[in-house]
Amino acid sequence: MITASLISLLLLAHFLPYKFAFAFAPHNVKGAVGSISFRQTCRHSVPSLIVFDLDNTLWTPELYQLRSIARDNRHPVAHKDVKLFPGAHRIIQQIKKDPEKKFVNTKFAVASRTKSVDWAHSLLDQFELRDVFDFVEIFPGDKKQHFRNLRRASGIDFCEMLFFDDARDGKYGNCEPVSSLGVLSVHTPQGIFEESIWTSALEHYKEWSAHRSPGTIIEWDNSITIGRAADENQRYRGRVKFLNREKRFGFIEYDEQKKKTDIFFHFTDLQVGQVVEEGDELNFSVSLSKNGKVAASNIDIVNKRMDDSNTVEMRTFSMNLPFAALLANGYKTLETRNGTMFTTYPEGTKLLLHVGQRIYPDGDRHLDIMKSGGLTDDEIKSLKSLPPGFTKGMAVAIVELGKTFETTLEQRCDPNFQRAVGAYGQDSGMRATEIKRVAYLKKGVKVSGQGGIFKVKVSKDVIPDGWLDM
């Protein structure tokens, strides 16, 4: 029997077909009107990438506080020494199950500045979080670099990211600098202790995605703070740090609030006929681009980079201590990698050796290798040390490569091979590169380390005599 209510609905459907169809079409049916409309209207309603800090955000306590565990030379134990916040635990379970299929198109990531890098990785495994995160950035330093890495790895713009962190501003702050990139940041000073922090942040993201104002922070009390808008009348000065001529963009490094900051610019913002080179000094304004990102505009060239005949551009690679010192001091005559970093460089190639900011966590197994060759404790200490004036964060030596060749595990387990590498066979990479010779620079050079092989310009005066001769 047709009821009055059904007749009313049929009449409504006749006069308002699109609204009726959207309300009643099944959203999970491919091609249904409701499904199409839902994708169109909610395209930005859920972040494309959600990023979590670790210490005092997902778990507690902060790893640097576990001093007794460090003294005992052991790793912290999940659920005992380190615990997830209750809200964080519930959120992770929700992400894993995702019953409403809300996060089908969302990626998840970790961005942590902890110095306890190996501990953090171990805890991710112990908490069974590894499969939750598509990207993991754990290293000390500026958290904006974590996000630049995430953008490069994921292909997702900053304005499509949501970030949770317990540190807001100041020397150790993260929310403020990351929000300046255009990432919506959530300040969680007490960690994610309840699920409402998560649900509120997702609701705020829906509203924020309509305007995507850079510098926006969701505060601990659920209020919203938007950083100072860019003043297009204020002029800044910086140097061209990077150029991509094919895609016609680059980055300028300049001082912002006493911090070195990189800002994007497009070649269309240069004056007609201007051509810039890396190292050129520029004068510019800061404004919002068409897609809501902070960018340099009204760019003028102040000083063209001078052709300095006393500088040389050198390929450079980075290693952490103690292995960087072992190589620079001549003990380590083989460098092994599973990757292909050195395979494209012929025998005789010269590179600079840069010392990274952390200690490689091999559990001191290199000591057993070195002692097996008859070295004393004092000799080992000397080989693991850099000379005065040379330290982390510097290019310290120049290296000439020999042959690169593939090895078997049996070859890598040969005692002589292990001593040449400074590591056990099972800990070594399958590709070995000979170090034909090495010499310290006349002076250490401060360099920002990067992954793989990268280029730096140094004064010829720091290169040891004879090394630049053909």
Coordinates of C-alpha atoms in Angstrom, one line a residue:
M1 CA 0.0 0.0 0.0
I2 CA 1.3 3.4 -0.9
T3 CA 1.4 5.6 2.1
A4 CA 1.1 9.4 2.3
S5 CA 4.8 9.6 3.4
L6 CA 5.9 7.6 0.3
I7 CA 3.8 9.8 -2.0
S8 CA 5.5 12.9 -0.5
L9 CA 8.9 11.4 -1.1
L10 CA 8.1 10.5 -4.7
L11 CA 6.9 14.1 -5.3
L12 CA 10.0 15.4 -3.7
A13 CA 12.1 13.2 -5.9
H14 CA 10.2 14.5 -9.0
F15 CA 10.9 18.1 -8.3
L16 CA 14.3 17.9 -6.6
P17 CA 15.9 14.9 -8.4
Y18 CA 19.5 15.8 -7.6
K19 CA 19.1 16.5 -4.0
F20 CA 17.0 13.4 -3.6
A21 CA 19.5 11.2 -5.4
F22 CA 22.4 12.5 -3.3
A23 CA 20.5 11.8 -0.1
F24 CA 19.4 8.3 -0.9
A25 CA 21.9 6.9 -3.5
P26 CA 24.3 4.3 -1.9
H27 CA 27.7 5.9 -1.4
N28 CA 29.5 2.6 -1.9
V29 CA 28.1 1.9 -5.4
K30 CA 30.5 2.8 -8.1
G31 CA 28.9 5.4 -10.4
A32 CA 26.1 6.3 -8.0
V33 CA 25.2 10.0 -7.9
G34 CA 25.8 10.1 -4.2
S35 CA 29.3 8.5 -4.5
I36 CA 30.4 11.0 -7.1
S37 CA 29.1 14.0 -5.2
F38 CA 30.7 12.7 -2.0
R39 CA 34.1 12.5 -3.6
Q40 CA 33.7 16.0 -5.1
T41 CA 32.6 17.8 -1.9
C42 CA 34.9 15.9 0.4
R43 CA 38.1 15.9 -1.7
H44 CA 39.9 17.9 1.0
S45 CA 37.9 16.9 4.0
V46 CA 40.5 14.3 5.1
P47 CA 44.3 15.0 5.1
S48 CA 46.3 13.2 2.4
L49 CA 49.2 12.7 4.9
I50 CA 48.9 12.6 8.7
V51 CA 52.2 13.0 10.6
F52 CA 53.0 12.2 14.2
D53 CA 55.9 13.2 16.5
L54 CA 56.9 10.4 18.8
D55 CA 58.3 11.6 22.2
N56 CA 55.6 12.9 24.4
T57 CA 53.1 12.8 21.5
L58 CA 52.5 9.1 20.7
W59 CA 54.4 7.7 23.7
T60 CA 55.9 8.7 27.0
P61 CA 58.4 9.4 28.5
E62 CA 60.8 11.2 26.1
L63 CA 63.6 8.9 25.2
Y64 CA 66.4 11.2 26.4
Q65 CA 65.0 10.8 30.0
L66 CA 65.8 7.1 30.0
R67 CA 69.3 7.7 31.3
S68 CA 69.6 4.5 33.4
I69 CA 68.7 2.4 30.4
A70 CA 71.4 4.1 28.4
R71 CA 73.9 3.5 31.2
D72 CA 73.0 -0.2 31.1
N73 CA 73.6 -0.2 27.3
R74 CA 70.2 -1.8 26.6
H75 CA 67.1 -0.9 24.6
P76 CA 63.9 0.3 26.2
V77 CA 61.0 -2.2 26.3
A78 CA 57.6 -1.2 24.9
H79 CA 54.7 -1.2 27.4
K80 CA 57.2 -1.3 30.2
D81 CA 59.8 1.4 29.9
V82 CA 57.9 3.3 27.3
K83 CA 54.1 3.4 27.0
L84 CA 51.7 4.7 24.4
F85 CA 49.3 7.4 25.5
P86 CA 45.7 6.0 25.8
G87 CA 44.3 8.2 23.1
A88 CA 47.2 7.4 20.8
H89 CA 46.6 3.7 21.3
R90 CA 42.9 4.0 20.4
I91 CA 43.7 6.2 17.4
I92 CA 46.2 3.7 16.0
Q93 CA 43.7 0.9 16.4
Q94 CA 41.2 3.0 14.6
I95 CA 43.6 3.6 11.7
K96 CA 44.5 -0.1 11.5
K97 CA 40.9 -1.2 11.3
D98 CA 39.4 1.9 9.6
P99 CA 35.9 0.4 9.6
E100 CA 34.3 3.4 7.8
K101 CA 37.1 3.4 5.2
K102 CA 37.7 7.0 6.0
F103 CA 41.5 6.8 5.5
V104 CA 41.7 4.7 2.3
N105 CA 43.4 7.6 0.5
T106 CA 45.4 8.9 3.5
K107 CA 49.1 8.1 4.2
F108 CA 50.6 8.2 7.7
A109 CA 54.1 9.2 8.8
V110 CA 56.5 9.7 11.7
A111 CA 58.6 12.9 12.1
S112 CA 60.9 12.8 15.1
R113 CA 64.0 14.8 16.1
T114 CA 65.1 12.4 18.8
K115 CA 68.8 11.6 19.1
S116 CA 67.9 8.1 20.2
V117 CA 67.3 7.0 16.6
D118 CA 67.9 3.3 17.0
W119 CA 65.7 3.2 20.1
A120 CA 62.9 4.9 18.3
H121 CA 63.1 2.4 15.4
S122 CA 63.2 -0.5 17.9
L123 CA 60.1 0.8 19.7
L124 CA 58.1 1.2 16.5
D125 CA 58.7 -2.5 15.9
Q126 CA 57.9 -3.5 19.5
F127 CA 54.6 -1.5 19.5
E128 CA 53.9 -3.1 16.1
L129 CA 53.5 0.3 14.5
R130 CA 55.8 -0.2 11.5
D131 CA 52.9 -1.3 9.2
V132 CA 50.9 1.8 10.2
F133 CA 53.4 4.3 8.8
D134 CA 54.1 4.8 5.1
F135 CA 57.0 7.1 5.8
V136 CA 59.4 7.4 8.8
E137 CA 61.7 10.4 9.3
I138 CA 63.8 10.0 12.5
F139 CA 66.9 12.1 12.9
P140 CA 68.0 15.2 15.0
G141 CA 67.8 18.6 13.5
D142 CA 65.2 21.0 12.0
K143 CA 61.8 19.4 11.7
K144 CA 61.1 21.4 8.6
Q145 CA 63.7 19.1 6.9
H146 CA 61.7 16.1 8.0
F147 CA 58.7 17.6 6.2
R148 CA 60.6 18.5 3.1
N149 CA 61.7 14.9 2.9
L150 CA 58.1 13.7 3.4
R151 CA 56.9 16.0 0.6
R152 CA 59.6 14.7 -1.7
A153 CA 58.9 11.1 -0.8
S154 CA 55.1 11.2 -0.9
G155 CA 54.4 13.8 -3.5
I156 CA 51.9 15.4 -1.2
D157 CA 51.8 19.2 -0.7
F158 CA 52.2 20.7 2.8
C159 CA 48.7 22.1 2.6
E160 CA 47.3 18.5 2.5
M161 CA 49.1 17.4 5.7
L162 CA 48.1 17.3 9.4
F163 CA 50.7 17.2 12.1
F164 CA 50.6 16.4 15.8
D165 CA 53.5 17.5 18.1
D166 CA 53.9 18.4 21.8
A167 CA 56.5 21.2 21.2
R168 CA 55.0 24.4 20.0
D169 CA 57.6 27.1 19.6
G170 CA 61.0 28.4 20.9
K171 CA 64.3 26.6 20.5
Y172 CA 62.8 23.1 20.5
G173 CA 59.5 24.1 19.1
N174 CA 58.0 22.2 16.1
C175 CA 54.4 23.3 15.5
E176 CA 55.3 26.9 14.7
P177 CA 58.1 26.2 12.1
V178 CA 56.2 23.4 10.5
S179 CA 53.0 25.4 10.3
S180 CA 54.9 28.1 8.5
L181 CA 55.4 25.7 5.7
G182 CA 51.7 25.5 5.3
V183 CA 51.0 22.3 7.3
L184 CA 48.1 22.4 9.7
S185 CA 49.7 21.7 13.1
V186 CA 48.2 20.4 16.3
H187 CA 49.8 21.3 19.6
T188 CA 49.6 18.4 22.1
P189 CA 51.7 19.5 25.2
Q190 CA 50.3 16.6 27.2
G191 CA 50.6 14.1 24.4
I192 CA 47.6 12.5 22.6
F193 CA 46.1 11.4 25.9
E194 CA 42.5 11.3 24.7
E195 CA 40.8 10.5 21.4
S196 CA 39.0 13.9 21.3
I197 CA 42.3 15.5 20.3
W198 CA 42.3 13.5 17.1
T199 CA 38.6 13.9 16.3
S200 CA 38.7 17.6 16.9
A201 CA 41.8 18.0 14.7
L202 CA 40.1 16.2 11.8
E203 CA 37.1 18.5 12.2
H204 CA 39.3 21.6 12.2
Y205 CA 41.1 20.3 9.1
K206 CA 37.7 20.2 7.2
E207 CA 37.2 23.9 7.9
W208 CA 40.8 24.9 7.4
S209 CA 41.1 23.2 4.0
A210 CA 38.7 25.8 2.6
H211 CA 41.4 28.5 3.1
R212 CA 44.6 26.7 4.1
S213 CA 46.2 29.6 5.8
P214 CA 49.9 29.0 6.5
G215 CA 50.9 29.4 10.1
T216 CA 47.7 27.8 11.5
I217 CA 48.0 25.9 14.8
I218 CA 45.3 24.1 16.7
E219 CA 46.1 24.9 20.3
W220 CA 45.9 22.6 23.3
D221 CA 42.5 24.1 24.3
N222 CA 41.1 23.5 20.8
S223 CA 41.4 27.2 19.9
I224 CA 43.0 28.3 16.6
T225 CA 46.0 30.5 16.2
I226 CA 47.1 31.8 12.8
G227 CA 50.6 33.2 12.5
R228 CA 51.3 36.7 11.3
A229 CA 50.3 37.2 7.7
A230 CA 53.1 37.8 5.3
D231 CA 53.9 41.5 4.8
E232 CA 54.4 42.0 1.1
N233 CA 55.9 45.4 1.7
Q234 CA 58.7 44.0 3.8
R235 CA 61.9 43.1 1.9
Y236 CA 64.2 40.2 2.6
R237 CA 67.7 39.3 1.4
G238 CA 69.0 35.8 0.7
R239 CA 71.0 33.6 -1.6
V240 CA 69.9 31.1 -4.2
K241 CA 70.4 27.7 -2.6
F242 CA 68.9 25.4 -5.2
L243 CA 67.6 25.6 -8.8
N244 CA 65.6 23.2 -11.0
R245 CA 65.8 24.8 -14.4
E246 CA 63.8 22.1 -16.1
K247 CA 60.8 22.8 -13.8
R248 CA 61.6 26.5 -13.4
F249 CA 61.7 26.8 -9.6
G250 CA 64.3 27.1 -6.8
F251 CA 64.8 27.9 -3.2
I252 CA 66.3 30.9 -1.5
E253 CA 68.0 30.6 1.9
Y254 CA 67.5 33.7 4.2
D255 CA 67.4 34.7 7.8
E256 CA 63.9 34.6 9.4
Q257 CA 63.6 35.4 13.1
K258 CA 67.4 34.6 13.5
K259 CA 67.0 31.2 11.9
K260 CA 68.1 30.0 8.4
T261 CA 65.0 29.4 6.4
D262 CA 64.4 28.2 2.8
I263 CA 61.7 29.7 0.7
F264 CA 60.3 28.6 -2.6
F265 CA 60.3 30.8 -5.7
H266 CA 59.2 30.3 -9.3
F267 CA 61.0 31.7 -12.3
T268 CA 57.8 33.6 -13.3
D269 CA 58.5 35.9 -10.2
L270 CA 61.8 37.0 -11.7
Q271 CA 62.1 40.2 -13.6
V272 CA 61.8 39.9 -17.4
G273 CA 65.2 38.8 -18.8
Q274 CA 66.7 37.9 -15.4
V275 CA 68.7 34.7 -15.1
V276 CA 69.8 33.5 -11.6
E277 CA 72.5 31.1 -10.6
E278 CA 73.1 29.3 -7.4
G279 CA 74.9 31.6 -4.9
D280 CA 73.3 34.8 -6.4
E281 CA 72.2 37.3 -3.7
L282 CA 68.5 38.3 -4.1
N283 CA 66.1 40.9 -2.6
F284 CA 62.5 39.7 -2.4
S285 CA 59.1 39.9 -0.7
V286 CA 57.2 37.1 1.0
S287 CA 53.7 36.5 -0.1
L288 CA 51.1 33.7 -0.7
S289 CA 51.1 32.0 -4.1
K290 CA 47.9 31.1 -5.9
N291 CA 47.7 27.8 -4.2
G292 CA 48.1 29.3 -0.7
K293 CA 51.8 28.5 -0.2
V294 CA 54.3 30.9 1.2
A295 CA 56.7 31.9 -1.6
A296 CA 59.2 34.6 -2.7
S297 CA 57.9 37.4 -5.0
N298 CA 59.0 40.7 -6.5
I299 CA 62.5 39.3 -6.8
D300 CA 65.5 41.5 -7.7
I301 CA 69.2 40.4 -8.1
V302 CA 71.4 42.2 -5.7
N303 CA 74.8 40.6 -6.4
K304 CA 75.6 38.0 -9.0
R305 CA 77.8 35.2 -7.7
M306 CA 81.4 36.0 -8.5
D307 CA 83.4 33.4 -10.4
D308 CA 85.8 32.6 -7.6
S309 CA 88.9 30.9 -9.2
N310 CA 90.0 29.8 -5.8
T311 CA 87.1 27.5 -5.1
V312 CA 86.5 24.0 -6.3
E313 CA 83.2 22.0 -6.5
M314 CA 83.7 18.5 -5.0
R315 CA 81.5 15.5 -4.8
T316 CA 80.9 14.6 -1.2
F317 CA 79.5 11.7 0.8
S318 CA 78.6 11.5 4.5
M319 CA 79.5 8.8 7.2
N320 CA 78.8 8.8 10.9
L321 CA 81.4 8.2 13.6
P322 CA 83.3 6.0 14.4
F323 CA 83.5 4.7 10.8
A324 CA 84.2 8.2 9.3
A325 CA 87.2 8.5 11.6
L326 CA 88.4 5.0 10.9
L327 CA 88.3 5.8 7.1
A328 CA 89.9 9.2 7.5
N329 CA 92.7 7.7 9.7
G330 CA 93.5 5.1 7.1
Y331 CA 92.3 2.0 9.0
K332 CA 89.2 1.4 7.0
T333 CA 90.2 0.6 3.4
L334 CA 86.9 -0.8 2.2
E335 CA 83.5 0.8 2.3
T336 CA 80.5 -1.5 1.8
R337 CA 76.9 -0.6 0.8
N338 CA 73.9 -2.5 -0.3
G339 CA 73.0 0.4 -2.5
T340 CA 74.7 1.6 -5.7
M341 CA 76.0 4.9 -4.4
F342 CA 79.6 4.4 -5.6
T343 CA 79.0 2.1 -8.6
T344 CA 78.8 4.9 -11.2
Y345 CA 82.1 6.4 -10.2
P346 CA 85.2 5.1 -11.9
E347 CA 88.5 4.2 -10.1
G348 CA 90.4 7.3 -9.3
T349 CA 87.4 9.4 -8.5
K350 CA 88.1 11.9 -5.6
L351 CA 85.4 12.8 -3.1
L352 CA 85.2 14.7 0.2
L353 CA 84.3 12.8 3.3
H354 CA 81.7 14.5 5.5
V355 CA 81.1 13.5 9.2
G356 CA 77.5 13.1 10.1
Q357 CA 75.9 14.3 13.3
R358 CA 75.3 11.0 15.1
I359 CA 77.1 7.9 16.2
Y360 CA 76.5 4.8 14.1
P361 CA 74.8 2.2 16.5
D362 CA 76.7 -1.0 15.8
G363 CA 76.8 -2.1 19.5
D364 CA 80.6 -1.6 19.5
R365 CA 81.1 -4.7 17.4
H366 CA 83.8 -2.9 15.5
L367 CA 85.9 -3.0 18.7
D368 CA 86.0 -6.8 18.5
I369 CA 87.1 -6.6 14.8
M370 CA 89.8 -4.2 15.5
K371 CA 91.1 -6.1 18.6
S372 CA 91.2 -9.3 16.4
G373 CA 94.0 -7.6 14.4
G374 CA 96.1 -7.1 17.5
L375 CA 95.4 -3.4 18.1
T376 CA 95.6 -2.0 21.7
D377 CA 92.9 0.0 23.3
D378 CA 95.0 3.2 22.9
E379 CA 95.5 2.5 19.2
I380 CA 91.8 1.9 18.7
K381 CA 90.9 5.1 20.6
S382 CA 93.3 7.1 18.4
L383 CA 91.9 5.6 15.1
K384 CA 88.3 6.4 16.2
S385 CA 89.1 10.0 17.0
L386 CA 89.3 13.1 14.7
P387 CA 92.2 15.5 15.0
P388 CA 91.7 18.8 16.9
G389 CA 89.7 21.3 14.8
F390 CA 87.8 18.5 13.0
T391 CA 84.3 17.5 14.3
K392 CA 80.8 16.4 13.3
G393 CA 79.1 18.4 10.6
M394 CA 82.4 19.0 8.7
A395 CA 84.0 17.8 5.5
V396 CA 87.2 16.5 7.0
A397 CA 89.1 14.5 4.4
I398 CA 89.5 13.8 0.7
V399 CA 89.3 10.2 -0.6
E400 CA 90.3 8.5 -3.8
L401 CA 88.1 5.6 -4.8
G402 CA 89.4 2.3 -6.1
K403 CA 87.3 -0.5 -7.7
T404 CA 83.7 -1.2 -6.7
F405 CA 82.8 -4.9 -6.7
E406 CA 80.1 -7.3 -5.5
T407 CA 80.8 -9.8 -2.8
T408 CA 79.4 -12.9 -1.3
L409 CA 78.7 -13.4 2.4
E410 CA 81.5 -15.9 2.5
Q411 CA 83.9 -13.3 1.2
R412 CA 82.6 -10.7 3.6
C413 CA 83.2 -13.1 6.6
D414 CA 86.9 -13.4 5.8
P415 CA 88.8 -11.9 8.8
N416 CA 91.0 -9.7 6.6
F417 CA 87.9 -8.4 4.8
Q418 CA 86.2 -7.7 8.1
R419 CA 89.2 -5.8 9.4
A420 CA 89.3 -3.7 6.2
V421 CA 85.6 -2.8 6.6
G422 CA 85.6 -2.6 10.4
A423 CA 82.5 -4.7 10.6
Y424 CA 81.4 -8.3 10.6
G425 CA 80.4 -9.9 7.3
Q426 CA 76.7 -10.2 8.1
D427 CA 76.7 -6.4 9.0
S428 CA 78.4 -5.4 5.8
G429 CA 76.9 -4.4 2.4
M430 CA 77.1 -6.6 -0.6
R431 CA 79.0 -3.9 -2.7
A432 CA 82.5 -3.1 -1.6
T433 CA 84.4 0.0 -2.7
E434 CA 88.2 0.2 -2.3
I435 CA 89.7 3.3 -0.6
K436 CA 92.9 3.8 -2.6
R437 CA 94.1 6.7 -0.5
V438 CA 92.9 9.3 1.9
A439 CA 94.2 12.5 3.5
Y440 CA 92.8 15.1 5.9
L441 CA 91.9 18.5 4.6
K442 CA 94.2 21.3 5.8
K443 CA 91.1 22.7 7.6
G444 CA 87.7 21.2 8.4
V445 CA 84.8 22.8 6.4
K446 CA 81.3 23.2 7.8
V447 CA 78.9 21.4 5.4
S448 CA 75.2 20.5 5.7
G449 CA 75.1 16.7 5.2
Q450 CA 72.8 15.0 2.7
G451 CA 72.1 11.5 1.6
G452 CA 74.0 9.9 -1.2
I453 CA 76.6 11.8 -3.2
F454 CA 76.1 15.6 -3.1
K455 CA 78.2 18.5 -4.2
V456 CA 79.8 21.3 -2.1
K457 CA 82.1 24.2 -3.0
V458 CA 85.2 24.6 -0.9
S459 CA 88.3 26.8 -1.0
K460 CA 91.2 25.2 -2.9
D461 CA 93.3 26.2 0.0
V462 CA 91.9 23.4 2.2
I463 CA 92.7 20.7 -0.2
P464 CA 96.0 18.8 0.5
D465 CA 98.8 19.5 -1.9
G466 CA 98.8 17.4 -5.0
W467 CA 95.2 16.2 -4.8
L468 CA 93.8 18.5 -7.4
D469 CA 96.5 17.7 -9.9
M470 CA 95.4 15.7 -12.9

